[in-house]
Every structure is written in structure tokens, then in C-alpha cells.
CSV table of C-alpha atoms and ligand atoms in Angstrom, one decimal:
chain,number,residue,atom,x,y,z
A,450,UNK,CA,-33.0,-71.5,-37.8
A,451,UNK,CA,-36.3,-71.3,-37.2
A,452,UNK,CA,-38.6,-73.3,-39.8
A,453,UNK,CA,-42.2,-72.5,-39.7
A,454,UNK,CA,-43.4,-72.7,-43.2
A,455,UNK,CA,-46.1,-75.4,-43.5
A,456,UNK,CA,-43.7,-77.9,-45.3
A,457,UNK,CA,-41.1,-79.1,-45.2
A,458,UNK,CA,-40.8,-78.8,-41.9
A,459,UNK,CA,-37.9,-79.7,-39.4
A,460,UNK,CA,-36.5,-83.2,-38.9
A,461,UNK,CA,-36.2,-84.8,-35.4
A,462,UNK,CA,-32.6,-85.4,-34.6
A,463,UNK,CA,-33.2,-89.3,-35.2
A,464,UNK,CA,-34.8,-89.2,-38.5
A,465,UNK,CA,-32.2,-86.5,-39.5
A,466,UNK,CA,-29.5,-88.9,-38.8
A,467,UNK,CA,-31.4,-91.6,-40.5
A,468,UNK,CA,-31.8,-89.8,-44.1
A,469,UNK,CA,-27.4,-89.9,-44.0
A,470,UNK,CA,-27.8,-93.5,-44.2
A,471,UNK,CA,-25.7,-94.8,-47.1
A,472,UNK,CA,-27.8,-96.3,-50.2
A,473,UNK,CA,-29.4,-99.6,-50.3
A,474,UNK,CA,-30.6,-101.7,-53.4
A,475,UNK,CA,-34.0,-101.0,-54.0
A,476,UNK,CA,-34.7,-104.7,-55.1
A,477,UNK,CA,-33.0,-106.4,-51.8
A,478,UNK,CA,-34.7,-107.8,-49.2
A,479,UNK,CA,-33.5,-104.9,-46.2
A,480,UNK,CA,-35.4,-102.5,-48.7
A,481,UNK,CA,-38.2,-104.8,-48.7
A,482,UNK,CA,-38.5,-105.0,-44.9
A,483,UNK,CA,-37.7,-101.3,-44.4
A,484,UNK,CA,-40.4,-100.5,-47.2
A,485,UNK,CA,-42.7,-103.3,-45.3
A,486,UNK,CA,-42.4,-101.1,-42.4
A,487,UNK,CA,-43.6,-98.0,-43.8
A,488,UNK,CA,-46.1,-98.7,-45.5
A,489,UNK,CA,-48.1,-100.7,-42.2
A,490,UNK,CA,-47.2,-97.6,-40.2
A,491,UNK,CA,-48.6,-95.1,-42.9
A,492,UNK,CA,-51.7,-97.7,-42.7
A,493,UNK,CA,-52.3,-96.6,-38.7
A,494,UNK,CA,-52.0,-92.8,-39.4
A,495,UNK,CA,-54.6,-93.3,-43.0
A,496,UNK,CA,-57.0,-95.7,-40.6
A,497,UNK,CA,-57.2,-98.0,-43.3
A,498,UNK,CA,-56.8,-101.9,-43.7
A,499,UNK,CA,-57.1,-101.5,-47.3
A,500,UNK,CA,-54.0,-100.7,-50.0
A,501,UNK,CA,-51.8,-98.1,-49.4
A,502,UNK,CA,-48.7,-96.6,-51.8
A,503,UNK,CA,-46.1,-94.9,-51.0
A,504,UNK,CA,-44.9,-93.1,-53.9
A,505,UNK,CA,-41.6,-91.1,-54.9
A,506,UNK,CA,-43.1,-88.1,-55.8
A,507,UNK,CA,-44.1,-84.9,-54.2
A,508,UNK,CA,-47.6,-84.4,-52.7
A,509,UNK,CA,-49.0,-83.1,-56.2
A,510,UNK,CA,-48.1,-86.4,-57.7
A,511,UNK,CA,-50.2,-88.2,-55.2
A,512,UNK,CA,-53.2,-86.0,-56.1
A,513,UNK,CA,-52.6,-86.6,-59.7
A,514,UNK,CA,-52.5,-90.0,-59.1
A,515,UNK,CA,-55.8,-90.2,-57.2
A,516,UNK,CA,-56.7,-88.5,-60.4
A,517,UNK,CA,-55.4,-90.5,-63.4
A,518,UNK,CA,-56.3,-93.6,-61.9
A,519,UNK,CA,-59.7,-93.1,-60.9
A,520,UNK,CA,-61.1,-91.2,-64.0
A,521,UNK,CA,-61.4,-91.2,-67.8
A,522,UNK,CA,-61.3,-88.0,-70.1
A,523,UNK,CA,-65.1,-86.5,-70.3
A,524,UNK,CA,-66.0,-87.9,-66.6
A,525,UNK,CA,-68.2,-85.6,-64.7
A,526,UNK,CA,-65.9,-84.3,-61.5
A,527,UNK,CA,-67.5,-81.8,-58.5
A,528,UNK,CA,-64.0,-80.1,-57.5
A,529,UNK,CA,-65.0,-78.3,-54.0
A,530,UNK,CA,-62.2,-75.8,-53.0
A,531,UNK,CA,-61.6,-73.0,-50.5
A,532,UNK,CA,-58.2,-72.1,-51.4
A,533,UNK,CA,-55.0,-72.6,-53.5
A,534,UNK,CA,-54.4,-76.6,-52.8
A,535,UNK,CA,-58.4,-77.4,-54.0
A,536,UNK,CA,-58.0,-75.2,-56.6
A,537,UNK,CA,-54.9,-77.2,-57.5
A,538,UNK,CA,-56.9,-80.6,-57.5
A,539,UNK,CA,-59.3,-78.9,-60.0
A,540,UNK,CA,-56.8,-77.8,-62.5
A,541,UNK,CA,-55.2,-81.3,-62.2
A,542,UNK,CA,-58.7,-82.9,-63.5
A,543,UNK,CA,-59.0,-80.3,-66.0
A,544,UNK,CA,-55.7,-81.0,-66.9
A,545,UNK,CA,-56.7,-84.5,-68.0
A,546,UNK,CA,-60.0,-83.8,-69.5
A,547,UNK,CA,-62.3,-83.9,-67.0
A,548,UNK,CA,-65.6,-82.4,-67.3
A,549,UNK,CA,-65.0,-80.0,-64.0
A,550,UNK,CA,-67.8,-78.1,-62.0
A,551,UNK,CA,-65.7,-76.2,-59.3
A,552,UNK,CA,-67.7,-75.3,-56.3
A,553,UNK,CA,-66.1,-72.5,-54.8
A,554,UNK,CA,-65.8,-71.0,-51.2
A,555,UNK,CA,-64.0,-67.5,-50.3
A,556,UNK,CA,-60.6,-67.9,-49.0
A,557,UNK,CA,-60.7,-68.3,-45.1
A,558,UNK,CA,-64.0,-70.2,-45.0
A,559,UNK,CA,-64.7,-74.0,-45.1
A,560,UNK,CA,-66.5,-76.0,-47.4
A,561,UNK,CA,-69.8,-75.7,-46.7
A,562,UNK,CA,-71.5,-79.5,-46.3
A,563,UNK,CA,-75.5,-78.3,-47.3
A,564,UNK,CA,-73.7,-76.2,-50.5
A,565,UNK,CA,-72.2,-79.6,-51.8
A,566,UNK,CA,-75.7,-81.9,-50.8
A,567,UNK,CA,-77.3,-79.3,-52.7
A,568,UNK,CA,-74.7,-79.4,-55.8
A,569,UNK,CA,-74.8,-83.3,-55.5
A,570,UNK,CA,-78.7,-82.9,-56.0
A,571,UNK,CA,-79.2,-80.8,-58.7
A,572,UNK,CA,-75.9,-81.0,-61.0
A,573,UNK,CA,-75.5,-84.4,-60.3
A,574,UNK,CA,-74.3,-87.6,-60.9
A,575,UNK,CA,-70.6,-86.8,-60.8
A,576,UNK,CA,-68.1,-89.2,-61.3
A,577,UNK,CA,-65.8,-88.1,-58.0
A,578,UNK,CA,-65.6,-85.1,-55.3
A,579,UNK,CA,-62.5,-83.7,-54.8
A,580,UNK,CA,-62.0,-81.9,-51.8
A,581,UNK,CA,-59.2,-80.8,-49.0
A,582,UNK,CA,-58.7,-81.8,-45.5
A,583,UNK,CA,-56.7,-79.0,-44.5
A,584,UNK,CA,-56.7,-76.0,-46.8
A,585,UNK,CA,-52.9,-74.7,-46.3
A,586,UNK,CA,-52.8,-71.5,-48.0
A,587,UNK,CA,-56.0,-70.6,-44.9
A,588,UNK,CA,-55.3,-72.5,-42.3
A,589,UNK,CA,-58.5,-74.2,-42.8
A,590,UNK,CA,-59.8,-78.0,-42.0
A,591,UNK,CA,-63.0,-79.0,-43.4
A,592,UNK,CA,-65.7,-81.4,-41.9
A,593,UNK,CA,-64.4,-84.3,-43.8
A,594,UNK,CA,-66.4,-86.9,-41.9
A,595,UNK,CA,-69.2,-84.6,-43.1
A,596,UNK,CA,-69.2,-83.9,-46.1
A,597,UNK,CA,-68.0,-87.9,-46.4
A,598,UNK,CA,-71.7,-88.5,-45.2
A,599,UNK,CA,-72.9,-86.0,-47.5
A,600,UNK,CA,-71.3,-87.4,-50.6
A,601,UNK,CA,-71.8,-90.9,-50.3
A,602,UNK,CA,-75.7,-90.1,-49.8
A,603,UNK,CA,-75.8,-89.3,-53.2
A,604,UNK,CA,-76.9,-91.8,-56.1
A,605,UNK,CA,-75.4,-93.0,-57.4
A,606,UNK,CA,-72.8,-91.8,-55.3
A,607,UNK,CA,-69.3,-90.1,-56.7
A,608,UNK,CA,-66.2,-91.1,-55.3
A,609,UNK,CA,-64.5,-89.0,-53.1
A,610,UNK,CA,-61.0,-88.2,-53.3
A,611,UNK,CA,-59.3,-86.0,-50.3
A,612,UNK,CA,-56.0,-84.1,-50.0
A,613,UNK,CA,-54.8,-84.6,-46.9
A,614,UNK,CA,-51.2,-83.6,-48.1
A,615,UNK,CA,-51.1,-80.8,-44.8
A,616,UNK,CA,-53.2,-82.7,-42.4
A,617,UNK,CA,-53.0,-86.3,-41.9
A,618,UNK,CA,-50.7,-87.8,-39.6
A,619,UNK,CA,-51.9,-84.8,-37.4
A,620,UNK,CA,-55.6,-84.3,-37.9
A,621,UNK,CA,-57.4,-87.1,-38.0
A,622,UNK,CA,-59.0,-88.8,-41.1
A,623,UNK,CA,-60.6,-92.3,-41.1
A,624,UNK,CA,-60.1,-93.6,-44.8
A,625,UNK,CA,-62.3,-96.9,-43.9
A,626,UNK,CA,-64.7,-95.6,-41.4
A,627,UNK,CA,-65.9,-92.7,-43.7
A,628,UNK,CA,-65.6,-94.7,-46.9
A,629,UNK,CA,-62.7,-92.1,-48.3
A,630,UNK,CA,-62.0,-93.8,-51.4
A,631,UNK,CA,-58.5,-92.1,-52.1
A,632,UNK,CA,-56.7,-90.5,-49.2
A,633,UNK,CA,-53.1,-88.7,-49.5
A,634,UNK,CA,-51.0,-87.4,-47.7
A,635,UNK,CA,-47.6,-86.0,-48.1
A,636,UNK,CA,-43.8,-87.0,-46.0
A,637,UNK,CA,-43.0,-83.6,-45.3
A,638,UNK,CA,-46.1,-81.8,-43.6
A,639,UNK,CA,-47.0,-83.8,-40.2
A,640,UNK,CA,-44.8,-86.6,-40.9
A,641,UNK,CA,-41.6,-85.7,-40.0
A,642,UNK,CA,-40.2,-86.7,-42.9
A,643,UNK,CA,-37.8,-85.2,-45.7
A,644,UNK,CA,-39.9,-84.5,-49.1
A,645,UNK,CA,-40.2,-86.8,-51.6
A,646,UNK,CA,-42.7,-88.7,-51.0
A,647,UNK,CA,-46.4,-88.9,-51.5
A,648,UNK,CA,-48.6,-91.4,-49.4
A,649,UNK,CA,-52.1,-93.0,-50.9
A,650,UNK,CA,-54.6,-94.7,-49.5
A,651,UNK,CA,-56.5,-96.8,-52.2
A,652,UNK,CA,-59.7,-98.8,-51.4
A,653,UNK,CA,-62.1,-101.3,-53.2
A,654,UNK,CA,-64.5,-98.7,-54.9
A,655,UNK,CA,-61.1,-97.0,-56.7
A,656,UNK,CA,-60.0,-100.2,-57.5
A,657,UNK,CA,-63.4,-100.4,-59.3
A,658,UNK,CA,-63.2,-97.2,-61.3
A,659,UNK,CA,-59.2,-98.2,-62.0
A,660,UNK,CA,-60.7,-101.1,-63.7
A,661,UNK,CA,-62.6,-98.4,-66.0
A,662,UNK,CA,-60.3,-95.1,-66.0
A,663,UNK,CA,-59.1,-94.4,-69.6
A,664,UNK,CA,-56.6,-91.1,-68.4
A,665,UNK,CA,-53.1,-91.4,-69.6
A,666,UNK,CA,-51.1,-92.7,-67.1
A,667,UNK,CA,-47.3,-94.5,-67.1
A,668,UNK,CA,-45.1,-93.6,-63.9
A,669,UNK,CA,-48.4,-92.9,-61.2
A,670,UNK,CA,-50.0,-96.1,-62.2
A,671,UNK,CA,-51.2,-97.7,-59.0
A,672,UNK,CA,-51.9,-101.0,-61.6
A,673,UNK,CA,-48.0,-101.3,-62.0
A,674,UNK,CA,-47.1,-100.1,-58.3
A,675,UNK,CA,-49.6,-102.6,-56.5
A,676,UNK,CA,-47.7,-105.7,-58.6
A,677,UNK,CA,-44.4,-104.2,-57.3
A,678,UNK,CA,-46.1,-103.3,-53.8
A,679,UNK,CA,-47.2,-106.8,-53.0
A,680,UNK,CA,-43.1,-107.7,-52.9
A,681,UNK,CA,-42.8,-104.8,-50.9
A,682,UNK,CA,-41.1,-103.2,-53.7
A,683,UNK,CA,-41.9,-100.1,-56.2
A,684,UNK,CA,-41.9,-100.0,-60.0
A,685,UNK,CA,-39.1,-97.2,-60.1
A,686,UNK,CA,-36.2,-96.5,-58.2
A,687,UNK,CA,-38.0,-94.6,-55.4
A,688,UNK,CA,-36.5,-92.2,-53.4
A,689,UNK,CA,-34.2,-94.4,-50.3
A,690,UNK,CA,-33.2,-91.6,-48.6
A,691,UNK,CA,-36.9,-90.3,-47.9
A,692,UNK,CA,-37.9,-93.6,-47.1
A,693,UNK,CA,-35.0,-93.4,-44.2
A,694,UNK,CA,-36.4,-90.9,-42.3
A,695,UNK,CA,-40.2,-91.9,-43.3
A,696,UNK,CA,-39.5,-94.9,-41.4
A,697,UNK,CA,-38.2,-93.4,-38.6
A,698,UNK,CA,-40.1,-90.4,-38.0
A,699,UNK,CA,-43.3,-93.3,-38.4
A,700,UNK,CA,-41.9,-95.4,-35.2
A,701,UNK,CA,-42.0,-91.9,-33.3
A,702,UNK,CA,-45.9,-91.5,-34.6
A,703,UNK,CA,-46.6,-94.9,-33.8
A,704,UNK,CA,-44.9,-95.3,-30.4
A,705,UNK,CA,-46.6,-92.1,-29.1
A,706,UNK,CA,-49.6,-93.3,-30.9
A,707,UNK,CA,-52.7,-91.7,-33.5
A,708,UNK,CA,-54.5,-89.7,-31.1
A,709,UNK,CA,-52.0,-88.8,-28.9
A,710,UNK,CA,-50.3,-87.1,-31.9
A,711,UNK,CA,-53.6,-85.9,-33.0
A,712,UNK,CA,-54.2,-84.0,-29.4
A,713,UNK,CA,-51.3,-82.9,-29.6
A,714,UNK,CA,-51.4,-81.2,-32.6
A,715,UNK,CA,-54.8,-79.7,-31.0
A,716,UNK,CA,-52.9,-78.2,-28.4
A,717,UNK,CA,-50.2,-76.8,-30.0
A,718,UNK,CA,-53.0,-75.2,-32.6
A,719,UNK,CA,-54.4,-73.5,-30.0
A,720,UNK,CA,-51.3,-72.6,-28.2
A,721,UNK,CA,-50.3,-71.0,-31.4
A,722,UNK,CA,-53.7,-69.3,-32.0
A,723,UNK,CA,-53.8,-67.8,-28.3
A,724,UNK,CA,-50.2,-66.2,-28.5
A,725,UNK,CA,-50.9,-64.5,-31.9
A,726,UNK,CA,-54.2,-62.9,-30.2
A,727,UNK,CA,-52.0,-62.1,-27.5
A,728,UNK,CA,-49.7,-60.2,-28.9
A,729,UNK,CA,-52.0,-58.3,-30.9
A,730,UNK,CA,-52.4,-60.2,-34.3
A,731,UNK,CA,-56.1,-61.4,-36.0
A,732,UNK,CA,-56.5,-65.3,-37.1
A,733,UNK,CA,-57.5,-65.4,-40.7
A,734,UNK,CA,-59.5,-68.1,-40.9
A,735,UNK,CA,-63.1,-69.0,-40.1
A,736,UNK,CA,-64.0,-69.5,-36.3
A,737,UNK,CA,-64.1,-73.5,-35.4
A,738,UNK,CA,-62.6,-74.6,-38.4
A,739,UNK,CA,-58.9,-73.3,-37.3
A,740,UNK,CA,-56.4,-75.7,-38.4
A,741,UNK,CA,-54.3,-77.6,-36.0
A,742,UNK,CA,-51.2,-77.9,-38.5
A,743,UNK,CA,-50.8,-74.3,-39.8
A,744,UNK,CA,-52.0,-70.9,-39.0
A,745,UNK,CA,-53.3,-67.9,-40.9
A,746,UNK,CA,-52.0,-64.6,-39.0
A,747,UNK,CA,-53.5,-61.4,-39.8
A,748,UNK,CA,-51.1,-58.9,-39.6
A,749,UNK,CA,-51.8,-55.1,-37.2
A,750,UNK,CA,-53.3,-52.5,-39.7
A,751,UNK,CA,-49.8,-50.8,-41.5
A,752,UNK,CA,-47.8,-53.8,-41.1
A,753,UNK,CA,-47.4,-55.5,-45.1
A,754,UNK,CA,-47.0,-59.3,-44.8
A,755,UNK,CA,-43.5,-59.2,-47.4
A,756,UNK,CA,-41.9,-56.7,-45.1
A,757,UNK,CA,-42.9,-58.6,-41.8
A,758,UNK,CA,-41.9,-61.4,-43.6
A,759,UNK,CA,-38.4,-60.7,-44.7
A,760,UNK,CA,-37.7,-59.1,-41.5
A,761,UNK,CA,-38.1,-62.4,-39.6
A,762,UNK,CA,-35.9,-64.4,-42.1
A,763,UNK,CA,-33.1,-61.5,-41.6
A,764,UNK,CA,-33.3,-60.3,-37.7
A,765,UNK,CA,-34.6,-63.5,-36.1
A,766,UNK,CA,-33.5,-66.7,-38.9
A,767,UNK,CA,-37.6,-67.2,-38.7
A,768,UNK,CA,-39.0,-68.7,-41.5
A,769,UNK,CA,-42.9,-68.5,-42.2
A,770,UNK,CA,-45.4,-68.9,-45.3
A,771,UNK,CA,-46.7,-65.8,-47.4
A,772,UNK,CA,-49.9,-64.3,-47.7
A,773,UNK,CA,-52.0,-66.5,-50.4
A,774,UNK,CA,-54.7,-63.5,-49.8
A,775,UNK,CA,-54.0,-61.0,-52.5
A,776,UNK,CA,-55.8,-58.0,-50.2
A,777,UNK,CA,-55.0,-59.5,-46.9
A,778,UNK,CA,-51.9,-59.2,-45.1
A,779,UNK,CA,-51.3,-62.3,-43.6
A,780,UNK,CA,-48.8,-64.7,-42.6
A,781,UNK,CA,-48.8,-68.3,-42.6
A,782,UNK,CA,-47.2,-70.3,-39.4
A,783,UNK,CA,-47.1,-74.0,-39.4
A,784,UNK,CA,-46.9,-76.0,-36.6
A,785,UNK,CA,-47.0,-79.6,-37.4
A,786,UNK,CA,-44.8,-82.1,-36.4
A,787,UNK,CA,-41.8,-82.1,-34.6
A,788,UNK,CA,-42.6,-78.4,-33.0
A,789,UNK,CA,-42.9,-77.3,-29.5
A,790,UNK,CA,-44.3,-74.2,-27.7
A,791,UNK,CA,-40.5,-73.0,-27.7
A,792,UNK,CA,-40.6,-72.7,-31.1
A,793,UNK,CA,-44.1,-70.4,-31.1
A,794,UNK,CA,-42.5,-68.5,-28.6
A,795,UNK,CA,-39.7,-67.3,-31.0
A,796,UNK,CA,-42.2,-66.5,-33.2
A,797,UNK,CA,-44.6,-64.3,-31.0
A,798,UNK,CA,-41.7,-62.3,-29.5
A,799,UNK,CA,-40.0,-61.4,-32.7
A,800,UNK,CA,-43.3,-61.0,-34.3
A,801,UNK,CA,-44.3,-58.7,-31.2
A,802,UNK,CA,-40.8,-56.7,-31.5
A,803,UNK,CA,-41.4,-56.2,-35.1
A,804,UNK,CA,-44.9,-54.6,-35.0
A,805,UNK,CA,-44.3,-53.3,-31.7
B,790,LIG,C1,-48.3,-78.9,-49.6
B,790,LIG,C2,-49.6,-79.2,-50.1
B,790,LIG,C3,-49.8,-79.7,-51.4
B,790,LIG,C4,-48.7,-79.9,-52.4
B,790,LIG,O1,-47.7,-80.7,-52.0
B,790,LIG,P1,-46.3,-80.7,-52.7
B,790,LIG,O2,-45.6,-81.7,-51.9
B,790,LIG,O3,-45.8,-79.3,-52.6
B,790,LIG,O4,-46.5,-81.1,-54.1
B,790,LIG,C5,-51.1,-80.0,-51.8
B,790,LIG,N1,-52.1,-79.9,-51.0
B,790,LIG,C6,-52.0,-79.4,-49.7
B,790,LIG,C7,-53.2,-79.2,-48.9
B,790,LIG,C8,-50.7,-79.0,-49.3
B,790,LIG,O5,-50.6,-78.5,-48.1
């Protein structure tokens, strides 16, 4: 089998045997060394020094819980999102009563930086930004170090709060150098990892707001799960089997090394974008803000994305994301993580022999 879909991805034969390890107790000290570990490695991918949790959840829990814990019911929020996974961060906040202003960019293009100084300006202050990293249902990354410049220009300035679920670990993102107040990530987009986990990087201005945020909160409170954290424990049983492979998969990343693993995520981006063009397919998203982790495909006129789709998973045991384009067929190949060219190669020839 063939697993492109941008998460979860395939498991490196290491970490694979790792998650079969048999169950520890959560409140021993192997857990507490093993749990030690993970969290410092996450630290080198997040760029941070400051506290980071690593949470049993999925990836929606950890933007939810950059969410509760940051903001109280009635806050002013500027959600900026150009596609499915930022409009997912704005329902969240509307979820909990935030006062939401979504600032909205077509599907395929990246935030625009000037469009949120100029929101910032004149709609202003706003309690946090929310934005995305790496737009998966596009294949978009967005100027993060940017629009961080952008944001914290303001003044008072909002926090800013990133989903990075799709991109960290392979695209960089500098939590302490550009003042990202909550960062996360998820463990099974560039990490290697089986699901189940969501990563958060939590620094000294959303410790701040935590101090004042009034949304409900009970199992994502980062209050409860730094008391726990500092004895390199949780608050819940988290998930032991994700944490396995988590902590493998992070000795590969850290033994090859953050921007090793972030070039070469670069060049297997491009490797992926040049053999769709070969063979005859578009790119979906906008020009020089291609993601490195997954790819929008457009599809040869009279080819529909479900049909292409379907015929990969049944002639070639090829697996790839759908169209989040309601009028444009598309397909989505991710390529983060453990992935080589091999595995694009499978892809372009059956795609090739499909619409040939
Ligand atoms: C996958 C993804 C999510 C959601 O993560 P889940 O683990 O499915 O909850 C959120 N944002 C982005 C950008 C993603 O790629």
C-alpha cells in the first residue's frame, strides 16, 4: 500500500515496531523518562525553550486547546483562513463565544500579510490571530514569520495562535524567534508518528491571557497538564502507544537534525511538483507558496477527481486526499515524512496510466 493522504502517514519500520511495545504505567518512572524525552525533542522541532505539551488528543484538540486557554467568551478574535483547517480554528472560537471576524482568502491563495496589517488597523484590537502554517486542504504555507511581524506590530498587539498541525516538524516555524505565542502541531503529519497526539507550544504571553481566560475548560486545561508536566507526567491516562512511536520517530528527526529534515522536505516538494507537471497535471495552489508537505494536483480537463481517485485505491493500492475544491478537480498528495521519491514515482506512473 501506497499511503499518500496528508495524515496519517506511513510509519518507519522502527517506530512501527515501537508502537507493539507492551503497556507501561503511566505514573512510573520509565514513562516519566520516555515522556521526558519527547517532550525536549518536540522542543527542537517547535524552536522553543519555553513549555511545551504533549497531549492525547487529535490535532483539533490542540487547536481547541490553544483556544479555551487563551480566551474568555465575548473576546474579540481575527480568524485569517484560506481553506478548510482555518476555517476550522474559526468555528472552534465561535464555538466558545468568541466575538469572530474571519478574514477570508480564496481557496489556493495564501494569507495575504498587508490584508491582515490593514484588518489589525482598522477593526482592531483583537484579542488573538488565528492563522495556518500549512493550509492542507490547498497545499498552501503561509509567510508565518510575516505575518508574525505583522501581528505583533499592532497595539496593543493580539496574540497569535498558529496551526501547524500539517507542517511543523517539516516546514520550519520558530515559536521563540517570531514570538508565536501558541504553536501546534500534530504526531501523525511530519512526525512519523501514529495519531493521537497533539503537540503545543505554550509561551509566557499565553500564560498571561491563561491567568485571565474564562472559556470552559476541564480535560485541555494546560493549568492542570503543566502541574502533571513538570513530573513529566499528564493529568489523564494519555495515549502510551503513540507516545512509543513519538519517541522514536523524534530520535530519527533529531539525529538527522531540523533543517536537514526541513530541506528535505523542500526537495521532495519539488520533486513531487515537477513529476505532476511532467506528466501532464496543473498544481492548484498559488505560485511560491507551494507546500513542501502535501500537494494540490489539478486533474487533465475530463478527468473527475472521485473517479481518479478510486481508481488508484483499486488498480494501484494508492491512497491520496480528495478535492476540498467543490468546482475543482483536484487531488491531494502528501509527502511528509517518512516518503521517498519511490513512493512519487508510483504515483506519477499510475496517475499517468490512468489519464493517459
Ligand atoms: C490534519 C489537520 C488538522 C486536524 O487534525 P486532526 O488530527 O485530524 O484533528 C488541523 N489543521 C491542519 C492544518 C491539518 O492538516
Amino acid at each position: 500500500m501506497n499511503l499518500r493522504i496528508p495524515g496519517p502517514t506511513p510509519l518507519p519500520p522502527d517506530v512501527l515496531q515501537a508502537v507493539g511495545q507492551q503497556m507501561i504505567s503511566h505514573r512510573a518512572v520509565a514513562f516519566e523518562a520516555m515522556f521526558a524525552e519527547v517532550v525536549e525533542n518536540c522542543k527542537v522541532f517547535f524552536e522553543t525553550e519555553g513549555d511545551l505539551f504533549v497531549m492525547t488528543s487529535s490535532g483539533t484538540g490542540g487547536m481547541e486547546t490553544a483556544i479555551v486557554n487563551t480566551l474568555s467568551p465575548g473576546d474579540r478574535v481575527l480568524a485569517v483562513s484560506c481553506g478548510v483547517f482555518g476555517d476550522r480554528f474559526t468555528k472552534i472560537a465561535k464555538a466558545y463565544g468568541a466575538d469572530v471576524q474571519a478574514l477570508s482568502f480564496p481557496l489556493g491563495q495564501p494569507v495575504d500579510p498587508a490584508a491582515v496589517e490593514t484588518t489589525l488597523r482598522e477593526d482592531g484590537p483583537f484579542s488573538a490571530v488565528l492563522v495556518t502554517q500549512n493550509e492542507t486542504s490547498a497545499g498552501v504555507t503561509n509567510d508565518i514569520e510575516t505575518l508574525s511581524r505583522v501581528i505583533h506590530a499592532a497595539d496593543p498587539a493580539p496574540l497569535m495562535l498558529v496551526d501547524a498541525i500539517s507542517g511543523l516538524g517539516a516546514i520550519r516555524c520558530q515559536a521563540d524567534a517570531w514570538g508565536v505565542d501558541v504553536l501546534i502541531s500534530g504526531s501523525q503529519k511530519a512526525w512519523m508518528a501514529p495519531p493521537g497526539l497533539a503537540m503545543l507550544s505554550f509561551n509566557d504571553r499565553a500564560w498571561a491571557a491563561y491567568e485571565k481566560a474564562r472559556m470552559p475548560r476541564y480535560y485541555f486545561d494546560l493549568g492542570s497538564a503543566k502541574k502533571y508536566g513538570d513530573k513529566h507526567q499528564t493529568p489523564a491516562t494519555p495515549n502510551v502507544a503513540a507516545l512509543y512511536g513519538l519517541q522514536y520517530s523524534l530520535r530519527r528527526m533529531v539525529d538527522e537534525g531540523l533543517q536537514a529534515c526541513a530541506e528535505r522536505h523542500q526537495h521532495i516538494g519539488a520533486y513531487c511538483r515537477q513529476g505532476m507537471l511532467d506528466i501532464g497535471m496543473g498544481l492548484f495552489a498559488a505560485e511560491g507558496y507551494y507546500s513542501n508537505t502535501v500537494t494540490a494536483v489539478t486533474l487533465p480537463e475530463g478527468f473527475g477527481s472521485k473517479a481518479v481517485l478510486s481508481k488508484l485505491q483499486s488498480d494501484y493500492d494508492i491512497y491520496c486526499g480528495s478535492s476540498k475544491a467543490p468546482d475543482v478537480e483536484m487531488i491531494r498528495v502528501g509527502h511528509m515524512g517518512y516518503v521517498c521519491e519511490r513512493d512519487l514515482d508510483e504515483v506519477f506512473q499510475a496517475l499517468a496510466e490512468i489519464t493517459g
